[in-house]
PDB file of C-alpha atoms in Angstrom:
ATOM      1  CA  UNK A 949     156.632 240.110-106.190  1.00  0.00           C
ATOM      2  CA  UNK A 950     155.604 243.533-104.510  1.00  0.00           C
ATOM      3  CA  UNK A 951     154.525 243.961-100.974  1.00  0.00           C
ATOM      4  CA  UNK A 952     150.973 244.994-102.276  1.00  0.00           C
ATOM      5  CA  UNK A 953     150.630 241.759-104.365  1.00  0.00           C
ATOM      6  CA  UNK A 954     151.725 239.641-101.357  1.00  0.00           C
ATOM      7  CA  UNK A 955     149.071 241.250 -99.038  1.00  0.00           C
ATOM      8  CA  UNK A 956     146.454 240.735-101.790  1.00  0.00           C
ATOM      9  CA  UNK A 957     147.353 237.063-102.190  1.00  0.00           C
ATOM     10  CA  UNK A 958     147.237 236.630 -98.385  1.00  0.00           C
ATOM     11  CA  UNK A 959     143.828 238.262 -98.308  1.00  0.00           C
ATOM     12  CA  UNK A 960     142.407 236.063-100.862  1.00  0.00           C
ATOM     13  CA  UNK A 961     143.739 233.057 -99.179  1.00  0.00           C
ATOM     14  CA  UNK A 962     142.382 234.207 -95.884  1.00  0.00           C
ATOM     15  CA  UNK A 963     138.924 235.059 -97.318  1.00  0.00           C
ATOM     16  CA  UNK A 964     138.652 231.515 -99.080  1.00  0.00           C
ATOM     17  CA  UNK A 965     139.712 229.885 -95.759  1.00  0.00           C
ATOM     18  CA  UNK A 966     137.006 231.801 -93.969  1.00  0.00           C
ATOM     19  CA  UNK A 967     134.516 230.732 -96.509  1.00  0.00           C
ATOM     20  CA  UNK A 968     135.440 227.195 -96.048  1.00  0.00           C
ATOM     21  CA  UNK A 969     134.797 227.519 -92.313  1.00  0.00           C
ATOM     22  CA  UNK A 970     131.250 228.926 -92.693  1.00  0.00           C
ATOM     23  CA  UNK A 971     128.901 226.467 -91.315  1.00  0.00           C
ATOM     24  CA  UNK A 972     125.064 225.877 -91.684  1.00  0.00           C
ATOM     25  CA  UNK A 973     122.818 227.749 -89.399  1.00  0.00           C
ATOM     26  CA  UNK A 974     122.543 226.455 -85.962  1.00  0.00           C
ATOM     27  CA  UNK A 975     119.568 226.370 -83.520  1.00  0.00           C
ATOM     28  CA  UNK A 976     119.651 229.372 -81.157  1.00  0.00           C
ATOM     29  CA  UNK A 977     116.280 229.197 -79.462  1.00  0.00           C
ATOM     30  CA  UNK A 978     115.167 226.628 -76.713  1.00  0.00           C
ATOM     31  CA  UNK A 979     112.513 224.194 -76.912  1.00  0.00           C
ATOM     32  CA  UNK A 980     109.329 225.461 -74.804  1.00  0.00           C
ATOM     33  CA  UNK A 981     108.013 223.380 -72.099  1.00  0.00           C
ATOM     34  CA  UNK A 982     104.321 223.061 -72.922  1.00  0.00           C
ATOM     35  CA  UNK A 983     101.568 223.805 -70.629  1.00  0.00           C
ATOM     36  CA  UNK A 984      99.889 220.495 -70.441  1.00  0.00           C
ATOM     37  CA  UNK A 985      98.248 220.737 -66.947  1.00  0.00           C
ATOM     38  CA  UNK A 986      94.654 220.533 -65.716  1.00  0.00           C
ATOM     39  CA  UNK A 987      93.612 220.933 -62.111  1.00  0.00           C
ATOM     40  CA  UNK A 988      90.150 219.613 -61.257  1.00  0.00           C
ATOM     41  CA  UNK A 989      87.740 222.395 -60.093  1.00  0.00           C
ATOM     42  CA  UNK A 990      86.627 220.441 -57.007  1.00  0.00           C
ATOM     43  CA  UNK A 991      87.447 217.360 -55.206  1.00  0.00           C
ATOM     44  CA  UNK A 992      85.916 214.870 -52.702  1.00  0.00           C
ATOM     45  CA  UNK A 993      87.524 212.352 -50.335  1.00  0.00           C
ATOM     46  CA  UNK A 994      89.536 209.698 -52.079  1.00  0.00           C
ATOM     47  CA  UNK A 995      87.775 206.546 -52.412  1.00  0.00           C
ATOM     48  CA  UNK A 996      84.384 208.075 -51.308  1.00  0.00           C
ATOM     49  CA  UNK A 997      82.754 206.917 -54.677  1.00  0.00           C
ATOM     50  CA  UNK A 998      83.121 203.346 -53.667  1.00  0.00           C
ATOM     51  CA  UNK A 999      84.199 202.331 -57.328  1.00  0.00           C
ATOM     52  CA  UNK A1000      87.522 200.957 -58.320  1.00  0.00           C
ATOM     53  CA  UNK A1001      88.619 202.067 -61.854  1.00  0.00           C
ATOM     54  CA  UNK A1002      91.481 200.279 -63.854  1.00  0.00           C
ATOM     55  CA  UNK A1003      93.415 203.233 -65.301  1.00  0.00           C
ATOM     56  CA  UNK A1004      94.992 202.381 -68.841  1.00  0.00           C
ATOM     57  CA  UNK A1005      97.469 205.117 -69.887  1.00  0.00           C
ATOM     58  CA  UNK A1006      96.511 207.088 -72.811  1.00  0.00           C
ATOM     59  CA  UNK A1007      97.928 205.718 -76.140  1.00  0.00           C
ATOM     60  CA  UNK A1008      98.169 207.103 -79.665  1.00  0.00           C
ATOM     61  CA  UNK A1009      96.832 205.117 -82.587  1.00  0.00           C
ATOM     62  CA  UNK A1010      99.749 202.864 -83.782  1.00  0.00           C
ATOM     63  CA  UNK A1011     100.279 204.745 -86.962  1.00  0.00           C
ATOM     64  CA  UNK A1012     101.195 207.982 -85.505  1.00  0.00           C
ATOM     65  CA  UNK A1013     104.876 207.949 -86.081  1.00  0.00           C
ATOM     66  CA  UNK A1014     105.592 211.077 -83.891  1.00  0.00           C
ATOM     67  CA  UNK A1015     103.965 209.612 -80.641  1.00  0.00           C
ATOM     68  CA  UNK A1016     107.279 209.177 -78.670  1.00  0.00           C
ATOM     69  CA  UNK A1017     108.708 212.490 -79.924  1.00  0.00           C
ATOM     70  CA  UNK A1018     108.519 216.064 -78.129  1.00  0.00           C
ATOM     71  CA  UNK A1019     105.913 217.600 -77.797  1.00  0.00           C
ATOM     72  CA  UNK A1020     103.559 214.637 -78.473  1.00  0.00           C
ATOM     73  CA  UNK A1021     105.130 212.482 -75.884  1.00  0.00           C
ATOM     74  CA  UNK A1022     104.648 214.976 -73.111  1.00  0.00           C
ATOM     75  CA  UNK A1023     101.111 215.587 -74.141  1.00  0.00           C
ATOM     76  CA  UNK A1024     100.311 211.855 -73.730  1.00  0.00           C
ATOM     77  CA  UNK A1025     102.117 211.568 -70.360  1.00  0.00           C
ATOM     78  CA  UNK A1026     100.535 214.619 -68.907  1.00  0.00           C
ATOM     79  CA  UNK A1027      97.115 213.410 -70.061  1.00  0.00           C
ATOM     80  CA  UNK A1028      97.621 210.267 -68.169  1.00  0.00           C
ATOM     81  CA  UNK A1029      98.840 212.112 -64.907  1.00  0.00           C
ATOM     82  CA  UNK A1030      95.761 214.468 -65.181  1.00  0.00           C
ATOM     83  CA  UNK A1031      93.225 211.644 -65.733  1.00  0.00           C
ATOM     84  CA  UNK A1032      94.605 210.020 -62.569  1.00  0.00           C
ATOM     85  CA  UNK A1033      94.199 213.234 -60.804  1.00  0.00           C
ATOM     86  CA  UNK A1034      90.693 213.630 -61.978  1.00  0.00           C
ATOM     87  CA  UNK A1035      89.597 210.039 -60.874  1.00  0.00           C
ATOM     88  CA  UNK A1036      91.025 210.526 -57.396  1.00  0.00           C
ATOM     89  CA  UNK A1037      89.311 214.102 -57.052  1.00  0.00           C
ATOM     90  CA  UNK A1038      85.976 212.373 -58.115  1.00  0.00           C
ATOM     91  CA  UNK A1039      86.301 209.905 -55.151  1.00  0.00           C
ATOM     92  CA  UNK A1040      87.291 206.686 -57.211  1.00  0.00           C
ATOM     93  CA  UNK A1041      89.941 204.359 -56.174  1.00  0.00           C
ATOM     94  CA  UNK A1042      92.546 203.596 -58.796  1.00  0.00           C
ATOM     95  CA  UNK A1043      94.311 200.479 -59.879  1.00  0.00           C
ATOM     96  CA  UNK A1044      97.227 200.909 -62.316  1.00  0.00           C
ATOM     97  CA  UNK A1045      98.070 202.808 -64.362  1.00  0.00           C
ATOM     98  CA  UNK A1046      98.558 200.143 -66.788  1.00  0.00           C
ATOM     99  CA  UNK A1047     100.604 200.815 -69.989  1.00  0.00           C
ATOM    100  CA  UNK A1048      98.062 198.965 -72.073  1.00  0.00           C
ATOM    101  CA  UNK A1049      94.907 196.949 -71.655  1.00  0.00           C
ATOM    102  CA  UNK A1050      96.513 193.692 -72.438  1.00  0.00           C
ATOM    103  CA  UNK A1051      98.592 194.049 -69.292  1.00  0.00           C
ATOM    104  CA  UNK A1052      95.646 193.954 -66.950  1.00  0.00           C
ATOM    105  CA  UNK A1053      95.609 190.507 -65.442  1.00  0.00           C
ATOM    106  CA  UNK A1054      92.573 188.364 -64.694  1.00  0.00           C
ATOM    107  CA  UNK A1055      92.680 189.391 -60.991  1.00  0.00           C
ATOM    108  CA  UNK A1056      93.132 193.051 -62.036  1.00  0.00           C
ATOM    109  CA  UNK A1057      89.913 192.731 -64.148  1.00  0.00           C
ATOM    110  CA  UNK A1058      88.049 190.930 -61.366  1.00  0.00           C
ATOM    111  CA  UNK A1059      88.998 193.627 -59.005  1.00  0.00           C
ATOM    112  CA  UNK A1060      88.086 196.605 -61.271  1.00  0.00           C
ATOM    113  CA  UNK A1061      84.791 196.051 -63.056  1.00  0.00           C
ATOM    114  CA  UNK A1062      85.190 199.471 -64.826  1.00  0.00           C
ATOM    115  CA  UNK A1063      88.268 200.709 -66.695  1.00  0.00           C
ATOM    116  CA  UNK A1064      89.224 203.916 -68.175  1.00  0.00           C
ATOM    117  CA  UNK A1065      90.641 203.529 -71.735  1.00  0.00           C
ATOM    118  CA  UNK A1066      91.826 206.800 -73.620  1.00  0.00           C
ATOM    119  CA  UNK A1067      92.896 206.782 -77.289  1.00  0.00           C
ATOM    120  CA  UNK A1068      94.635 209.625 -78.943  1.00  0.00           C
ATOM    121  CA  UNK A1069      94.045 209.966 -82.740  1.00  0.00           C
ATOM    122  CA  UNK A1070      96.227 212.829 -84.005  1.00  0.00           C
ATOM    123  CA  UNK A1071      97.089 213.603 -87.639  1.00  0.00           C
ATOM    124  CA  UNK A1072      99.909 216.217 -88.732  1.00  0.00           C
ATOM    125  CA  UNK A1073      99.994 216.731 -92.410  1.00  0.00           C
ATOM    126  CA  UNK A1074     102.228 219.094 -94.294  1.00  0.00           C
ATOM    127  CA  UNK A1075      99.693 221.117 -96.510  1.00  0.00           C
ATOM    128  CA  UNK A1076     102.474 223.577 -98.107  1.00  0.00           C
ATOM    129  CA  UNK A1077     106.213 223.999 -98.145  1.00  0.00           C
ATOM    130  CA  UNK A1078     108.461 221.240 -96.881  1.00  0.00           C
ATOM    131  CA  UNK A1079     112.350 220.769 -97.386  1.00  0.00           C
ATOM    132  CA  UNK A1080     114.138 223.110 -99.545  1.00  0.00           C
ATOM    133  CA  UNK A1081     117.267 221.357-100.785  1.00  0.00           C
ATOM    134  CA  UNK A1082     120.213 223.827-101.460  1.00  0.00           C
ATOM    135  CA  UNK A1083     122.612 222.179-103.926  1.00  0.00           C
ATOM    136  CA  UNK A1084     126.392 222.586-103.704  1.00  0.00           C
ATOM    137  CA  UNK A1085     127.732 225.946-104.846  1.00  0.00           C
ATOM    138  CA  UNK A1086     130.143 225.873-107.818  1.00  0.00           C
ATOM    139  CA  UNK A1087     131.103 229.485-107.245  1.00  0.00           C
ATOM    140  CA  UNK A1088     134.220 229.368-105.030  1.00  0.00           C
ATOM    141  CA  UNK A1089     133.474 232.885-103.766  1.00  0.00           C
ATOM    142  CA  UNK A1090     130.065 231.989-102.626  1.00  0.00           C
ATOM    143  CA  UNK A1091     129.641 232.911 -98.871  1.00  0.00           C
ATOM    144  CA  UNK A1092     127.462 229.561 -98.468  1.00  0.00           C
ATOM    145  CA  UNK A1093     128.938 226.539 -99.972  1.00  0.00           C
ATOM    146  CA  UNK A1094     125.410 224.829-100.236  1.00  0.00           C
ATOM    147  CA  UNK A1095     124.600 221.060-100.005  1.00  0.00           C
ATOM    148  CA  UNK A1096     122.046 221.330 -97.134  1.00  0.00           C
ATOM    149  CA  UNK A1097     118.377 221.538 -96.696  1.00  0.00           C
ATOM    150  CA  UNK A1098     115.962 224.050 -94.945  1.00  0.00           C
ATOM    151  CA  UNK A1099     112.461 223.212 -93.627  1.00  0.00           C
ATOM    152  CA  UNK A1100     109.447 225.508 -93.665  1.00  0.00           C
ATOM    153  CA  UNK A1101     105.863 225.457 -94.499  1.00  0.00           C
ATOM    154  CA  UNK A1102     102.371 224.750 -93.141  1.00  0.00           C
ATOM    155  CA  UNK A1103     101.195 221.849 -91.019  1.00  0.00           C
ATOM    156  CA  UNK A1104      97.578 220.730 -90.494  1.00  0.00           C
ATOM    157  CA  UNK A1105      96.750 219.463 -87.067  1.00  0.00           C
ATOM    158  CA  UNK A1106      93.721 217.388 -86.650  1.00  0.00           C
ATOM    159  CA  UNK A1107      92.188 214.421 -84.935  1.00  0.00           C
ATOM    160  CA  UNK A1108      90.295 213.381 -81.874  1.00  0.00           C
ATOM    161  CA  UNK A1109      90.720 212.221 -78.316  1.00  0.00           C
ATOM    162  CA  UNK A1110      88.396 209.255 -77.387  1.00  0.00           C
ATOM    163  CA  UNK A1111      87.590 208.786 -73.563  1.00  0.00           C
ATOM    164  CA  UNK A1112      85.922 205.482 -72.754  1.00  0.00           C
ATOM    165  CA  UNK A1113      84.824 203.878 -69.493  1.00  0.00           C
ATOM    166  CA  UNK A1114      84.918 200.076 -70.297  1.00  0.00           C
ATOM    167  CA  UNK A1115      83.779 196.734 -68.928  1.00  0.00           C
ATOM    168  CA  UNK A1116      87.249 195.371 -68.061  1.00  0.00           C
ATOM    169  CA  UNK A1117      86.845 191.638 -69.253  1.00  0.00           C
ATOM    170  CA  UNK A1118      85.155 192.238 -72.496  1.00  0.00           C
ATOM    171  CA  UNK A1119      86.512 195.909 -73.221  1.00  0.00           C
ATOM    172  CA  UNK A1120      82.892 196.768 -74.092  1.00  0.00           C
ATOM    173  CA  UNK A1121      82.554 200.582 -74.096  1.00  0.00           C
ATOM    174  CA  UNK A1122      79.848 201.693 -71.588  1.00  0.00           C
ATOM    175  CA  UNK A1123      80.449 205.389 -71.757  1.00  0.00           C
ATOM    176  CA  UNK A1124      82.167 207.181 -74.595  1.00  0.00           C
ATOM    177  CA  UNK A1125      83.170 210.776 -75.272  1.00  0.00           C
ATOM    178  CA  UNK A1126      84.845 211.531 -78.542  1.00  0.00           C
ATOM    179  CA  UNK A1127      86.350 215.031 -78.589  1.00  0.00           C
ATOM    180  CA  UNK A1128      87.575 216.382 -81.897  1.00  0.00           C
ATOM    181  CA  UNK A1129      90.892 218.192 -82.174  1.00  0.00           C
ATOM    182  CA  UNK A1130      90.015 221.582 -83.643  1.00  0.00           C
ATOM    183  CA  UNK A1131      91.746 221.713 -87.100  1.00  0.00           C
ATOM    184  CA  UNK A1132      94.577 224.339 -87.060  1.00  0.00           C
ATOM    185  CA  UNK A1133      97.043 225.490 -89.613  1.00  0.00           C
ATOM    186  CA  UNK A1134     100.408 225.753 -88.067  1.00  0.00           C
ATOM    187  CA  UNK A1135     103.068 227.877 -89.767  1.00  0.00           C
ATOM    188  CA  UNK A1136     106.696 226.508 -89.036  1.00  0.00           C
ATOM    189  CA  UNK A1137     110.247 227.573 -90.100  1.00  0.00           C
ATOM    190  CA  UNK A1138     113.118 225.637 -88.838  1.00  0.00           C
ATOM    191  CA  UNK A1139     115.978 227.587 -87.485  1.00  0.00           C
ATOM    192  CA  UNK A1140     118.890 225.293 -88.339  1.00  0.00           C
ATOM    193  CA  UNK A1141     119.895 223.816 -91.704  1.00  0.00           C
ATOM    194  CA  UNK A1142     119.985 220.162 -91.988  1.00  0.00           C
ATOM    195  CA  UNK A1143     121.688 217.420 -94.094  1.00  0.00           C
ATOM    196  CA  UNK A1144     121.078 217.327 -97.787  1.00  0.00           C
ATOM    197  CA  UNK A1145     118.143 215.117 -98.578  1.00  0.00           C
ATOM    198  CA  UNK A1146     116.625 215.278 -94.994  1.00  0.00           C
ATOM    199  CA  UNK A1147     113.031 213.858 -94.807  1.00  0.00           C
ATOM    200  CA  UNK A1148     110.104 214.149 -92.211  1.00  0.00           C
ATOM    201  CA  UNK A1149     109.137 216.870 -89.889  1.00  0.00           C
ATOM    202  CA  UNK A1150     112.226 218.086 -87.874  1.00  0.00           C
ATOM    203  CA  UNK A1151     110.392 218.206 -84.324  1.00  0.00           C
ATOM    204  CA  UNK A1152     113.708 218.863 -82.654  1.00  0.00           C
ATOM    205  CA  UNK A1153     114.016 222.275 -84.028  1.00  0.00           C
ATOM    206  CA  UNK A1154     112.142 225.053 -81.950  1.00  0.00           C
ATOM    207  CA  UNK A1155     110.927 226.810 -85.041  1.00  0.00           C
ATOM    208  CA  UNK A1156     108.967 223.504 -85.578  1.00  0.00           C
ATOM    209  CA  UNK A1157     108.490 222.154 -82.174  1.00  0.00           C
ATOM    210  CA  UNK A1158     107.207 225.397 -80.361  1.00  0.00           C
ATOM    211  CA  UNK A1159     104.354 226.223 -82.653  1.00  0.00           C
ATOM    212  CA  UNK A1160     103.145 222.688 -82.435  1.00  0.00           C
ATOM    213  CA  UNK A1161     103.458 222.498 -78.668  1.00  0.00           C
ATOM    214  CA  UNK A1162     101.528 225.712 -78.431  1.00  0.00           C
ATOM    215  CA  UNK A1163      98.668 224.389 -80.700  1.00  0.00           C
ATOM    216  CA  UNK A1164      98.368 221.251 -78.453  1.00  0.00           C
ATOM    217  CA  UNK A1165      98.302 223.425 -75.444  1.00  0.00           C
ATOM    218  CA  UNK A1166      95.491 225.351 -76.669  1.00  0.00           C
ATOM    219  CA  UNK A1167      92.883 222.627 -76.655  1.00  0.00           C
ATOM    220  CA  UNK A1168      94.602 220.545 -73.939  1.00  0.00           C
ATOM    221  CA  UNK A1169      92.531 222.070 -70.819  1.00  0.00           C
ATOM    222  CA  UNK A1170      89.174 221.969 -72.634  1.00  0.00           C
ATOM    223  CA  UNK A1171      89.680 218.268 -73.564  1.00  0.00           C
ATOM    224  CA  UNK A1172      90.428 217.640 -69.813  1.00  0.00           C
ATOM    225  CA  UNK A1173      87.539 219.653 -68.506  1.00  0.00           C
ATOM    226  CA  UNK A1174      85.288 217.506 -70.642  1.00  0.00           C
ATOM    227  CA  UNK A1175      86.871 214.275 -69.257  1.00  0.00           C
ATOM    228  CA  UNK A1176      86.219 215.693 -65.775  1.00  0.00           C
ATOM    229  CA  UNK A1177      82.529 216.448 -66.572  1.00  0.00           C
ATOM    230  CA  UNK A1178      82.074 212.916 -67.976  1.00  0.00           C
ATOM    231  CA  UNK A1179      83.637 211.045 -65.118  1.00  0.00           C
ATOM    232  CA  UNK A1180      81.205 211.797 -62.460  1.00  0.00           C
ATOM    233  CA  UNK A1181      80.229 209.340 -59.567  1.00  0.00           C
ATOM    234  CA  UNK A1182      76.549 209.199 -60.817  1.00  0.00           C
ATOM    235  CA  UNK A1183      77.617 208.383 -64.448  1.00  0.00           C
ATOM    236  CA  UNK A1184      79.951 205.579 -63.458  1.00  0.00           C
ATOM    237  CA  UNK A1185      77.645 204.096 -60.800  1.00  0.00           C
ATOM    238  CA  UNK A1186      75.057 203.944 -63.601  1.00  0.00           C
ATOM    239  CA  UNK A1187      77.207 202.055 -66.064  1.00  0.00           C
ATOM    240  CA  UNK A1188      78.576 199.693 -63.434  1.00  0.00           C
ATOM    241  CA  UNK A1189      75.007 198.456 -63.007  1.00  0.00           C
ATOM    242  CA  UNK A1190      75.361 196.781 -66.641  1.00  0.00           C
ATOM    243  CA  UNK A1191      78.505 195.042 -65.836  1.00  0.00           C
ATOM    244  CA  UNK A1192      77.100 191.686 -64.365  1.00  0.00           C
ATOM    245  CA  UNK A1193      74.876 191.308 -67.555  1.00  0.00           C
ATOM    246  CA  UNK A1194      77.732 191.834 -69.806  1.00  0.00           C
ATOM    247  CA  UNK A1195      79.854 189.406 -68.049  1.00  0.00           C
ATOM    248  CA  UNK A1196      77.288 186.870 -67.839  1.00  0.00           C
ATOM    249  CA  UNK A1197      76.426 187.059 -71.627  1.00  0.00           C
ATOM    250  CA  UNK A1198      80.210 186.837 -72.366  1.00  0.00           C
ATOM    251  CA  UNK A1199      80.528 183.589 -70.235  1.00  0.00           C
ATOM    252  CA  UNK A1200      82.662 185.135 -67.532  1.00  0.00           C
ATOM    253  CA  UNK A1201      79.932 184.859 -64.951  1.00  0.00           C
ATOM    254  CA  UNK A1202      77.903 181.417 -64.525  1.00  0.00           C
ATOM    255  CA  UNK A1203      74.351 181.433 -63.683  1.00  0.00           C
TER     256      UNK A1203
END
């Protein structure tokens, strides 16, 4: 065998080895930290309103499968913290926050005639695109060997945020503000390649996560401003006058 033939064979073996080592695309960007923050435009002395409010942490509707995933988890937690800040800035005394209404005890409900109950109803639907499955390559000289999946497309974000002041024993809504989430089409393209036959929306990928986080951030502050406007001392003092009658009719207060 000639020296040239030996070098040629070595080169082919090296190239095939290199091809076998080529891996799927990896994530190179970082997940953005969404700007979910609201500062009340003004404040009064803490407790000056003379009303104690039971704060129930905002919760997603039970059928929202991404509720605990970023960026939706941060969205919910930030909203809870900012509503606590809003109530304090308005002069209310806060009890809680409670993870859920059912965790309020009898004494909690007795102590707080009013509660703040926030429901987040979000929908994110894939309107185009989705997973593109790349089958295994039969060509031994192919630079990518296949057998992986890529994700990209358009997602539609919609829903509403419902802010309710409730009577704590009956959970009757005394003051309600339903704020629609502006419908928005979000174009996403995952940076990484994924296992063959992957399903769902890869929220852990910056190419998907970051555009969604930006869309949520766009309406966060306007939503919180409406909540601030709704929770005035005058509004809550007015609805609190209805509590005794509601509790009496429900049998919690005897004549």
